Amino acid sequence: MSSRIIPVQPFDYVVFGATGDLTKRKLIPALYHRFKDGQFDEQSRIIGVSRSKLSDADFQTLVRESIAAFVESGYQDAATIDRFVSVCSYIANDVTDEAKWGDLSKNLRNDPKVVRAFYLAIAPDLFGPTCEYIHKRKYYRRDARVVIEKPLGHDLASSIAINDEVSKIFHEDQVYRIDHYLGKETVQNLLALRFANIMFEPIWNSAHIDHVQITVAESVGAGTRGYYDESGALRDMVQNHIIQLLCLVAMEPPASDAANALRDEKLKVLRSLKPVTGPDVPRVTVRGQYRGGSVDGAAVAGYQDELPVEKKGSRTETFVAVKAEIQNWRWSGVPFYIRTGKRLPSRASEIVIQFRHIPHSIFDHAEGAPRPNRLVIRIQPDEGVKLLMMIKDPGPGGMRLREVPLNLSFAETFADRTPEAYERLLLDVIRGQQTLFMRRDELEAAWMWVDPIRDGWDASTDAPQSYTAGTWGPTAAIALIERDGRTWHEDGH
């Protein structure tokens, strides 16, 4: 058996926004883990860039602090940390002021065998100036890659503007639009589940599936996160994470696992989504905002109480539920119920495939009626796949039907540590593998579906519906699914 750890080519990874929260919490720990596992070594370089006036030693201290704070102690090894820190250097640079442009030339190698990647962990309004800096300073190469973080705009028009700025310098095959959800092991296992097992494909359609639920729940609040009030749950979660999950569930089998083959099929799903416009907006969508309550036994404030004075009265939604429909042969008549929110009872992300009832029951005199099968794909936490089936309860005395799970727990099945999403995605950039990154036409198709919902809410005088922190959102979200004779799956949350 070949090693699971496949080394990548040597690289120069330039991280703009090197002193920011994303770099400290996610990027440095992810790169450290990949270094520790031997996927790259001292032949590669990590070059931090930001406006702060730091020396290499200062930045290396920041790297050590990041590892100490955000890497589990069992994976911290002094000798490995020393080796990892040795590949890190720093350049002070202000891309908005040409007089303060830093010089990367001594850090970047011109060897074509060394992959050159730029990670823009900065605000989207700096993407354009940063790409211009890269081009004017002649750091651009046709084989270089650029990674851009969300939010990629707040609507279709702003998204187009941001991408236009980036595309002035970088070609589409060089651009990696990152959505960390696509790097999660369970999300990738959805592809394996569907396309590496013959048993599911014949029943993966409207003839056998009653509906699909996608839930991304967070127990944390949002009021202290400055950008959140400008985005809200629809833009922050639905437009990217949840729509990507929906596409992976609903897409047709691609011809191969090549990046564009997969992304072509996702695009078809996005273009098949039934538009939610006009009177459909209040009928098939719910938006909410949490008030004070209790989460995990602790009292928490409401969203309005967390906001600064100048933002009191904000109509930003912290919860969204939508009944989506896909207008194609495979999914006609199968609703996709999606929901996401802050200050819900627990942190949980899952996809539930609810199959139809059996057409006829022969168990008229049995204890317990047959229930439809459910396939539950748990993305976080406790990653795994569970198939709920009906069996006979063991023992004499008649037929007693009982629902039991066939349960695949990743933690129990795979003893090794499961890498974080950023670990895979950061090195997929080096590999030149774009499968788990969004293509521009995907992004724009997602905005085309989301924008009319936002417009409908903005045109309404109704405020978001209030829900108590620690509950599963507004009562209208329950009504959204229950008026169709269905209910939200909440077992095990």
Short mmCIF file of C-alpha atoms in Angstrom, two decimals:
data_model
loop_
_atom_site.label_atom_id
_atom_site.label_comp_id
_atom_site.label_asym_id
_atom_site.label_seq_id
_atom_site.Cartn_x
_atom_site.Cartn_y
_atom_site.Cartn_z
CA MET A 1 0.00 0.00 0.00
CA SER A 2 1.34 3.44 -0.93
CA SER A 3 1.81 6.10 1.71
CA ARG A 4 -1.19 8.33 2.41
CA ILE A 5 1.15 11.32 2.66
CA ILE A 6 2.04 12.45 -0.86
CA PRO A 7 4.65 15.24 -0.86
CA VAL A 8 4.06 18.31 -3.01
CA GLN A 9 6.50 20.27 -5.12
CA PRO A 10 8.61 22.90 -3.36
CA PHE A 11 6.73 26.20 -3.21
CA ASP A 12 6.87 29.87 -2.29
CA TYR A 13 3.58 30.64 -0.50
CA VAL A 14 3.04 34.39 -0.12
CA VAL A 15 0.36 35.18 2.47
CA PHE A 16 -1.04 38.71 2.30
CA GLY A 17 -2.73 39.55 5.61
CA ALA A 18 -0.12 37.55 7.51
CA THR A 19 -0.88 39.17 10.88
CA GLY A 20 -4.65 38.73 10.56
CA ASP A 21 -6.96 36.42 12.45
CA LEU A 22 -7.45 33.96 9.56
CA THR A 23 -3.71 33.46 9.18
CA LYS A 24 -3.16 32.95 12.90
CA ARG A 25 -6.13 30.63 13.49
CA LYS A 26 -6.26 28.62 10.27
CA LEU A 27 -3.46 29.08 7.76
CA ILE A 28 -0.39 28.73 9.99
CA PRO A 29 -1.76 25.73 11.95
CA ALA A 30 -2.80 24.04 8.67
CA LEU A 31 0.61 24.53 7.08
CA TYR A 32 2.33 23.38 10.26
CA HIS A 33 0.36 20.11 10.29
CA ARG A 34 1.22 19.45 6.63
CA PHE A 35 4.89 20.17 7.37
CA LYS A 36 4.83 17.89 10.40
CA ASP A 37 3.32 15.08 8.31
CA GLY A 38 6.04 15.46 5.69
CA GLN A 39 4.05 16.86 2.79
CA PHE A 40 6.61 19.61 2.40
CA ASP A 41 9.97 20.45 3.96
CA GLU A 42 12.63 23.17 4.15
CA GLN A 43 12.77 23.40 0.36
CA SER A 44 9.54 25.42 0.56
CA ARG A 45 9.00 28.94 1.86
CA ILE A 46 6.15 30.75 3.61
CA ILE A 47 6.36 34.51 3.16
CA GLY A 48 4.14 36.68 5.34
CA VAL A 49 3.08 40.10 4.05
CA SER A 50 1.15 42.85 5.85
CA ARG A 51 1.36 46.54 6.69
CA SER A 52 2.79 45.89 10.19
CA LYS A 53 6.47 46.74 10.47
CA LEU A 54 7.88 43.43 11.64
CA SER A 55 11.21 41.70 11.21
CA ASP A 56 11.56 38.06 10.18
CA ALA A 57 12.16 37.24 13.85
CA ASP A 58 9.00 39.09 14.90
CA PHE A 59 6.92 37.15 12.37
CA GLN A 60 8.49 33.87 13.42
CA THR A 61 7.49 34.67 16.99
CA LEU A 62 3.92 35.25 15.77
CA VAL A 63 4.06 31.86 14.00
CA ARG A 64 5.17 30.15 17.21
CA GLU A 65 2.36 31.84 19.15
CA SER A 66 -0.18 30.72 16.56
CA ILE A 67 0.98 27.10 16.82
CA ALA A 68 0.93 27.26 20.63
CA ALA A 69 -2.62 28.65 20.64
CA PHE A 70 -4.30 26.76 17.81
CA VAL A 71 -2.53 23.40 17.45
CA GLU A 72 -3.40 20.65 19.91
CA SER A 73 -0.60 20.17 22.41
CA GLY A 74 -0.13 16.53 21.41
CA TYR A 75 0.93 17.63 17.92
CA GLN A 76 3.35 20.33 19.09
CA ASP A 77 6.91 19.13 18.73
CA ALA A 78 9.71 21.59 19.54
CA ALA A 79 12.15 20.31 16.91
CA THR A 80 9.45 20.29 14.20
CA ILE A 81 8.30 23.78 15.18
CA ASP A 82 11.89 25.05 14.91
CA ARG A 83 12.20 23.54 11.42
CA PHE A 84 8.83 24.93 10.35
CA VAL A 85 9.58 28.42 11.65
CA SER A 86 12.85 28.40 9.68
CA VAL A 87 10.89 28.44 6.37
CA CYS A 88 8.90 31.54 7.41
CA SER A 89 9.95 35.07 6.51
CA TYR A 90 8.22 38.46 6.38
CA ILE A 91 7.90 41.58 4.24
CA ALA A 92 6.18 44.81 5.35
CA ASN A 93 4.02 46.09 2.52
CA ASP A 94 1.12 48.48 1.92
CA VAL A 95 -0.50 47.65 -1.43
CA THR A 96 -2.58 50.85 -1.33
CA ASP A 97 0.48 53.11 -1.39
CA GLU A 98 3.10 52.54 -4.10
CA ALA A 99 5.65 54.45 -2.03
CA LYS A 100 5.30 51.76 0.69
CA TRP A 101 5.44 48.70 -1.55
CA GLY A 102 7.67 46.01 -0.09
CA ASP A 103 10.27 44.10 -2.09
CA LEU A 104 9.54 40.37 -2.44
CA SER A 105 12.25 39.73 -5.00
CA LYS A 106 14.76 38.33 -2.49
CA ASN A 107 12.12 35.92 -1.12
CA LEU A 108 10.70 34.61 -4.41
CA ARG A 109 12.65 32.12 -6.49
CA ASN A 110 12.57 32.10 -10.28
CA ASP A 111 12.98 28.34 -10.50
CA PRO A 112 10.04 27.00 -12.60
CA LYS A 113 10.07 23.85 -10.44
CA VAL A 114 9.11 25.97 -7.42
CA VAL A 115 5.35 26.64 -7.33
CA ARG A 116 4.46 30.28 -6.69
CA ALA A 117 1.19 30.95 -4.83
CA PHE A 118 -0.34 34.13 -3.43
CA TYR A 119 -2.96 33.83 -0.66
CA LEU A 120 -5.07 36.98 -0.25
CA ALA A 121 -6.25 36.72 3.37
CA ILE A 122 -7.31 40.38 3.18
CA ALA A 123 -10.44 42.43 2.56
CA PRO A 124 -11.93 42.00 -0.95
CA ASP A 125 -11.46 45.71 -1.74
CA LEU A 126 -7.71 45.04 -1.57
CA PHE A 127 -7.76 42.17 -4.08
CA GLY A 128 -7.43 44.52 -7.04
CA PRO A 129 -4.58 46.65 -5.62
CA THR A 130 -2.74 43.50 -4.50
CA CYS A 131 -2.98 41.89 -7.94
CA GLU A 132 -1.79 45.17 -9.48
CA TYR A 133 1.18 45.20 -7.07
CA ILE A 134 2.04 41.60 -8.02
CA HIS A 135 1.92 42.47 -11.71
CA LYS A 136 3.79 45.79 -11.60
CA ARG A 137 6.55 44.35 -9.44
CA LYS A 138 6.90 41.47 -11.93
CA TYR A 139 6.07 38.77 -9.37
CA TYR A 140 3.37 37.42 -11.65
CA ARG A 141 4.05 34.22 -13.60
CA ARG A 142 1.65 32.43 -15.92
CA ASP A 143 1.92 29.33 -13.73
CA ALA A 144 1.38 31.25 -10.46
CA ARG A 145 -1.77 30.74 -8.41
CA VAL A 146 -3.85 33.20 -6.40
CA VAL A 147 -6.22 32.24 -3.57
CA ILE A 148 -9.06 34.59 -2.70
CA GLU A 149 -11.20 34.42 0.41
CA LYS A 150 -14.87 35.24 0.85
CA PRO A 151 -16.82 37.42 1.04
CA LEU A 152 -16.57 37.74 -2.74
CA GLY A 153 -18.99 40.63 -2.94
CA HIS A 154 -22.36 41.31 -1.34
CA ASP A 155 -24.39 40.76 -4.51
CA LEU A 156 -23.93 39.80 -8.16
CA ALA A 157 -22.74 43.23 -9.28
CA SER A 158 -20.07 43.56 -6.57
CA SER A 159 -18.96 39.97 -7.14
CA ILE A 160 -18.47 40.66 -10.84
CA ALA A 161 -16.50 43.81 -10.00
CA ILE A 162 -14.16 41.94 -7.62
CA ASN A 163 -13.57 39.11 -10.07
CA ASP A 164 -12.99 41.57 -12.89
CA GLU A 165 -10.22 43.19 -10.84
CA VAL A 166 -8.52 39.85 -10.18
CA SER A 167 -8.95 38.67 -13.78
CA LYS A 168 -7.09 41.73 -15.11
CA ILE A 169 -3.95 39.94 -13.93
CA PHE A 170 -4.76 36.28 -13.29
CA HIS A 171 -6.42 33.87 -15.71
CA GLU A 172 -9.37 31.80 -14.49
CA ASP A 173 -7.26 28.63 -14.28
CA GLN A 174 -4.95 30.46 -11.84
CA VAL A 175 -7.72 31.64 -9.48
CA TYR A 176 -8.67 29.54 -6.43
CA ARG A 177 -11.86 30.80 -4.72
CA ILE A 178 -11.76 29.08 -1.40
CA ASP A 179 -14.76 27.72 0.50
CA HIS A 180 -13.41 25.78 3.46
CA TYR A 181 -16.59 23.66 3.65
CA LEU A 182 -15.55 21.89 0.46
CA GLY A 183 -12.33 20.79 2.14
CA LYS A 184 -14.11 18.93 4.93
CA GLU A 185 -13.63 15.17 4.79
CA THR A 186 -17.35 14.39 5.07
CA VAL A 187 -18.21 16.73 2.21
CA GLN A 188 -15.68 14.98 -0.01
CA ASN A 189 -17.03 11.65 1.18
CA LEU A 190 -20.41 12.67 -0.22
CA LEU A 191 -18.79 12.33 -3.64
CA ALA A 192 -17.39 8.91 -2.72
CA LEU A 193 -20.72 7.83 -1.28
CA ARG A 194 -22.59 8.76 -4.43
CA PHE A 195 -20.15 7.80 -7.16
CA ALA A 196 -18.08 4.95 -5.70
CA ASN A 197 -21.08 2.84 -4.62
CA ILE A 198 -23.54 1.46 -7.15
CA MET A 199 -26.38 0.98 -4.68
CA PHE A 200 -27.29 4.69 -4.34
CA GLU A 201 -27.38 6.00 -7.90
CA PRO A 202 -30.52 4.03 -9.01
CA ILE A 203 -32.53 5.50 -6.12
CA TRP A 204 -30.98 8.99 -6.09
CA ASN A 205 -33.98 10.67 -7.73
CA SER A 206 -37.55 11.88 -7.26
CA ALA A 207 -38.98 8.37 -7.59
CA HIS A 208 -37.36 7.30 -4.32
CA ILE A 209 -36.40 10.48 -2.42
CA ASP A 210 -39.14 12.47 -0.70
CA HIS A 211 -37.08 15.52 0.27
CA VAL A 212 -33.64 16.70 1.32
CA GLN A 213 -32.67 18.75 4.37
CA ILE A 214 -29.45 20.71 4.79
CA THR A 215 -28.74 22.24 8.19
CA VAL A 216 -25.74 24.35 9.20
CA ALA A 217 -26.27 25.32 12.83
CA GLU A 218 -24.00 27.41 15.06
CA SER A 219 -24.33 27.92 18.79
CA VAL A 220 -22.12 31.04 18.78
CA GLY A 221 -23.50 34.53 18.36
CA ALA A 222 -22.73 37.12 15.72
CA GLY A 223 -23.10 40.57 17.20
CA THR A 224 -19.43 41.15 18.04
CA ARG A 225 -18.25 40.18 14.53
CA GLY A 226 -18.03 43.50 12.74
CA TYR A 227 -18.61 42.28 9.19
CA TYR A 228 -21.60 40.09 10.03
CA ASP A 229 -24.11 42.92 10.25
CA GLU A 230 -23.20 43.86 6.68
CA SER A 231 -23.73 40.32 5.38
CA GLY A 232 -26.20 38.31 7.44
CA ALA A 233 -26.88 34.59 7.28
CA LEU A 234 -28.06 34.57 3.67
CA ARG A 235 -24.82 36.00 2.28
CA ASP A 236 -22.51 34.54 4.94
CA MET A 237 -23.70 30.93 4.77
CA VAL A 238 -26.40 30.22 2.17
CA GLN A 239 -24.78 31.84 -0.86
CA ASN A 240 -21.62 29.77 -0.56
CA HIS A 241 -21.47 26.89 1.95
CA ILE A 242 -25.04 25.63 1.78
CA ILE A 243 -25.48 26.07 -1.95
CA GLN A 244 -22.28 24.13 -2.52
CA LEU A 245 -23.60 21.28 -0.37
CA LEU A 246 -26.87 21.34 -2.30
CA CYS A 247 -24.97 21.08 -5.58
CA LEU A 248 -22.98 18.05 -4.42
CA VAL A 249 -26.19 16.27 -3.40
CA ALA A 250 -28.13 17.15 -6.54
CA MET A 251 -25.62 17.14 -9.40
CA GLU A 252 -25.48 14.53 -12.14
CA PRO A 253 -22.54 12.10 -12.17
CA PRO A 254 -19.58 13.88 -13.80
CA ALA A 255 -17.62 12.16 -16.56
CA SER A 256 -14.52 12.15 -14.35
CA ASP A 257 -13.13 13.67 -11.17
CA ALA A 258 -11.42 16.41 -13.18
CA ALA A 259 -12.08 19.87 -11.74
CA ASN A 260 -14.08 21.24 -14.66
CA ALA A 261 -16.09 18.03 -15.12
CA LEU A 262 -17.28 18.31 -11.52
CA ARG A 263 -17.85 22.06 -11.64
CA ASP A 264 -19.79 21.82 -14.91
CA GLU A 265 -22.32 19.56 -13.18
CA LYS A 266 -22.59 21.85 -10.15
CA LEU A 267 -23.25 24.77 -12.48
CA LYS A 268 -26.13 22.89 -14.10
CA VAL A 269 -27.75 22.50 -10.68
CA LEU A 270 -27.36 26.20 -9.92
CA ARG A 271 -28.96 27.11 -13.23
CA SER A 272 -31.83 24.70 -12.51
CA LEU A 273 -32.74 26.26 -9.16
CA LYS A 274 -36.24 27.70 -9.31
CA PRO A 275 -35.99 31.48 -8.86
CA VAL A 276 -37.45 32.80 -5.60
CA THR A 277 -38.98 36.14 -6.50
CA GLY A 278 -41.90 38.43 -5.70
CA PRO A 279 -44.70 36.73 -3.71
CA ASP A 280 -42.64 33.51 -3.45
CA VAL A 281 -40.14 35.20 -1.12
CA PRO A 282 -42.40 35.30 1.99
CA ARG A 283 -43.95 31.95 1.03
CA VAL A 284 -40.77 29.83 0.85
CA THR A 285 -38.25 31.79 2.96
CA VAL A 286 -37.96 32.64 6.64
CA ARG A 287 -35.51 35.06 8.19
CA GLY A 288 -34.98 35.44 11.89
CA GLN A 289 -32.93 37.25 14.50
CA TYR A 290 -32.13 35.84 17.94
CA ARG A 291 -33.10 37.47 21.19
CA GLY A 292 -31.66 36.71 24.61
CA GLY A 293 -31.80 33.14 25.86
CA SER A 294 -29.66 30.25 27.01
CA VAL A 295 -27.12 28.13 25.12
CA ASP A 296 -25.38 25.18 26.82
CA GLY A 297 -26.82 26.28 30.13
CA ALA A 298 -25.36 29.78 29.96
CA ALA A 299 -27.36 32.97 29.51
CA VAL A 300 -26.59 34.82 26.27
CA ALA A 301 -27.58 38.25 25.00
CA GLY A 302 -29.77 38.95 22.00
CA TYR A 303 -28.34 40.15 18.70
CA GLN A 304 -29.58 43.71 19.21
CA ASP A 305 -27.94 43.82 22.65
CA GLU A 306 -24.58 42.88 21.15
CA LEU A 307 -24.57 45.61 18.52
CA PRO A 308 -22.95 49.02 18.96
CA VAL A 309 -25.35 51.93 19.50
CA GLU A 310 -25.18 53.15 15.91
CA LYS A 311 -26.41 49.77 14.63
CA LYS A 312 -29.33 49.27 17.01
CA GLY A 313 -32.49 48.37 15.13
CA SER A 314 -30.55 46.39 12.51
CA ARG A 315 -32.69 44.11 10.34
CA THR A 316 -29.78 41.77 9.60
CA GLU A 317 -30.91 38.15 9.75
CA THR A 318 -29.08 35.66 11.97
CA PHE A 319 -31.26 32.76 10.75
CA VAL A 320 -32.48 31.70 7.32
CA ALA A 321 -34.68 28.85 6.16
CA VAL A 322 -35.56 28.31 2.49
CA LYS A 323 -37.58 25.76 0.58
CA ALA A 324 -35.64 25.38 -2.65
CA GLU A 325 -36.68 23.51 -5.78
CA ILE A 326 -34.57 22.15 -8.63
CA GLN A 327 -36.32 22.20 -11.96
CA ASN A 328 -34.97 19.17 -13.78
CA TRP A 329 -35.96 15.55 -14.43
CA ARG A 330 -34.05 14.03 -11.52
CA TRP A 331 -35.40 16.34 -8.81
CA SER A 332 -38.82 17.49 -10.02
CA GLY A 333 -41.18 17.63 -7.04
CA VAL A 334 -38.42 17.05 -4.43
CA PRO A 335 -38.06 20.05 -2.08
CA PHE A 336 -34.67 20.93 -0.61
CA TYR A 337 -35.19 22.48 2.83
CA ILE A 338 -32.16 24.48 3.93
CA ARG A 339 -31.59 26.34 7.17
CA THR A 340 -28.75 28.02 9.00
CA GLY A 341 -28.52 30.21 12.05
CA LYS A 342 -26.57 31.64 14.95
CA ARG A 343 -27.34 30.90 18.61
CA LEU A 344 -29.03 27.60 17.84
CA PRO A 345 -28.91 24.80 20.46
CA SER A 346 -25.72 23.24 19.14
CA ARG A 347 -23.03 23.39 16.47
CA ALA A 348 -24.05 20.87 13.84
CA SER A 349 -23.89 20.59 10.06
CA GLU A 350 -25.62 17.75 8.30
CA ILE A 351 -27.42 16.62 5.16
CA VAL A 352 -30.49 14.40 5.47
CA ILE A 353 -31.75 12.41 2.49
CA GLN A 354 -35.31 11.43 3.35
CA PHE A 355 -36.55 8.52 1.23
CA ARG A 356 -40.19 7.90 0.40
CA HIS A 357 -42.54 5.62 2.33
CA ILE A 358 -42.73 2.01 1.22
CA PRO A 359 -45.59 1.69 -1.31
CA HIS A 360 -47.41 -1.00 0.71
CA SER A 361 -46.90 -2.39 4.22
CA ILE A 362 -47.46 -6.07 4.93
CA PHE A 363 -47.03 -5.46 8.66
CA ASP A 364 -50.59 -4.43 9.53
CA HIS A 365 -50.50 -6.23 12.91
CA ALA A 366 -46.95 -5.35 13.87
CA GLU A 367 -46.03 -3.11 16.78
CA GLY A 368 -44.63 0.08 15.28
CA ALA A 369 -45.29 1.28 11.76
CA PRO A 370 -42.55 1.25 9.10
CA ARG A 371 -40.79 4.60 8.84
CA PRO A 372 -39.13 5.94 5.69
CA ASN A 373 -35.40 5.33 5.44
CA ARG A 374 -33.07 8.27 6.02
CA LEU A 375 -29.48 8.78 5.04
CA VAL A 376 -27.80 11.27 7.40
CA ILE A 377 -24.43 12.71 6.38
CA ARG A 378 -22.89 14.42 9.38
CA ILE A 379 -20.36 17.09 8.37
CA GLN A 380 -19.51 18.41 11.84
CA PRO A 381 -18.99 17.58 14.62
CA ASP A 382 -18.75 13.77 15.02
CA GLU A 383 -18.27 13.34 11.27
CA GLY A 384 -19.92 10.27 9.84
CA VAL A 385 -22.62 8.67 7.73
CA LYS A 386 -25.73 7.02 9.17
CA LEU A 387 -28.42 5.03 7.33
CA LEU A 388 -31.63 4.63 9.34
CA MET A 389 -33.43 1.37 8.54
CA MET A 390 -36.34 -0.69 9.86
CA ILE A 391 -35.65 -4.07 11.47
CA LYS A 392 -37.52 -6.55 13.65
CA ASP A 393 -36.76 -6.07 17.33
CA PRO A 394 -35.16 -9.36 18.48
CA GLY A 395 -37.21 -11.71 20.66
CA PRO A 396 -40.38 -13.82 20.61
CA GLY A 397 -43.91 -12.57 20.86
CA GLY A 398 -44.79 -11.15 17.48
CA MET A 399 -43.41 -8.63 15.02
CA ARG A 400 -42.06 -5.47 16.58
CA LEU A 401 -40.60 -3.01 14.08
CA ARG A 402 -37.81 -0.74 15.17
CA GLU A 403 -35.71 1.93 13.45
CA VAL A 404 -31.95 1.39 13.88
CA PRO A 405 -28.90 3.09 12.36
CA LEU A 406 -26.15 1.59 10.28
CA ASN A 407 -23.56 3.97 11.59
CA LEU A 408 -20.17 4.89 10.15
CA SER A 409 -18.31 7.10 12.60
CA PHE A 410 -15.12 8.57 11.17
CA ALA A 411 -13.56 8.83 14.63
CA GLU A 412 -14.19 5.13 15.35
CA THR A 413 -13.35 3.82 11.88
CA PHE A 414 -10.23 5.87 11.17
CA ALA A 415 -7.82 6.03 14.07
CA ASP A 416 -5.64 8.71 12.49
CA ARG A 417 -6.19 12.40 13.02
CA THR A 418 -8.56 13.89 10.44
CA PRO A 419 -6.91 16.88 8.74
CA GLU A 420 -8.69 20.22 8.88
CA ALA A 421 -10.24 21.57 5.67
CA TYR A 422 -7.58 24.25 5.13
CA GLU A 423 -4.82 21.63 5.21
CA ARG A 424 -6.16 19.95 2.10
CA LEU A 425 -7.15 23.15 0.31
CA LEU A 426 -3.85 24.97 0.86
CA LEU A 427 -1.89 22.12 -0.70
CA ASP A 428 -4.47 21.52 -3.44
CA VAL A 429 -3.45 25.00 -4.60
CA ILE A 430 0.15 23.82 -4.84
CA ARG A 431 -0.95 20.68 -6.68
CA GLY A 432 -2.91 22.80 -9.16
CA GLN A 433 -6.06 20.86 -8.23
CA GLN A 434 -9.14 23.12 -8.53
CA THR A 435 -11.87 20.53 -7.88
CA LEU A 436 -12.73 21.88 -4.42
CA PHE A 437 -12.65 25.55 -5.45
CA MET A 438 -15.46 27.59 -6.99
CA ARG A 439 -15.31 28.65 -10.60
CA ARG A 440 -16.41 32.17 -11.46
CA ASP A 441 -19.58 31.13 -13.31
CA GLU A 442 -20.61 29.02 -10.29
CA LEU A 443 -20.20 31.98 -7.97
CA GLU A 444 -22.23 34.27 -10.22
CA ALA A 445 -25.00 31.70 -10.69
CA ALA A 446 -25.28 31.41 -6.89
CA TRP A 447 -25.61 35.18 -6.55
CA MET A 448 -28.29 35.21 -9.27
CA TRP A 449 -30.41 32.89 -7.12
CA VAL A 450 -29.72 34.62 -3.79
CA ASP A 451 -30.10 38.27 -4.88
CA PRO A 452 -33.89 38.18 -5.51
CA ILE A 453 -34.43 36.75 -2.01
CA ARG A 454 -32.42 39.60 -0.53
CA ASP A 455 -34.30 42.12 -2.71
CA GLY A 456 -37.63 40.71 -1.55
CA TRP A 457 -36.66 41.09 2.09
CA ASP A 458 -35.35 44.61 1.55
CA ALA A 459 -38.61 45.61 -0.14
CA SER A 460 -40.67 44.29 2.77
CA THR A 461 -41.53 46.33 5.83
CA ASP A 462 -41.44 43.17 7.96
CA ALA A 463 -38.53 42.79 10.35
CA PRO A 464 -36.81 39.42 10.82
CA GLN A 465 -38.84 37.13 13.05
CA SER A 466 -37.56 36.89 16.59
CA TYR A 467 -36.41 33.59 18.10
CA THR A 468 -35.01 32.76 21.51
CA ALA A 469 -31.31 31.94 21.61
CA GLY A 470 -30.90 28.21 22.23
CA THR A 471 -33.90 27.20 20.10
CA TRP A 472 -34.07 26.00 16.48
CA GLY A 473 -35.14 29.35 15.05
CA PRO A 474 -38.46 31.10 14.47
CA THR A 475 -41.70 29.09 14.60
CA ALA A 476 -42.22 30.08 10.96
CA ALA A 477 -39.26 27.84 10.04
CA ILE A 478 -41.08 24.89 11.60
CA ALA A 479 -44.25 25.86 9.74
CA LEU A 480 -42.28 26.11 6.47
CA ILE A 481 -41.64 22.37 6.46
CA GLU A 482 -44.58 21.09 8.50
CA ARG A 483 -47.22 22.59 6.22
CA ASP A 484 -45.85 20.13 3.64
CA GLY A 485 -46.41 17.26 6.08
CA ARG A 486 -42.72 16.96 6.94
CA THR A 487 -40.55 17.83 9.92
CA TRP A 488 -36.97 18.92 10.59
CA HIS A 489 -34.53 16.16 11.51
CA GLU A 490 -33.09 16.97 14.91
CA ASP A 491 -32.18 13.57 16.36
CA GLY A 492 -28.84 13.62 18.10
CA HIS A 493 -28.33 17.37 17.94
#
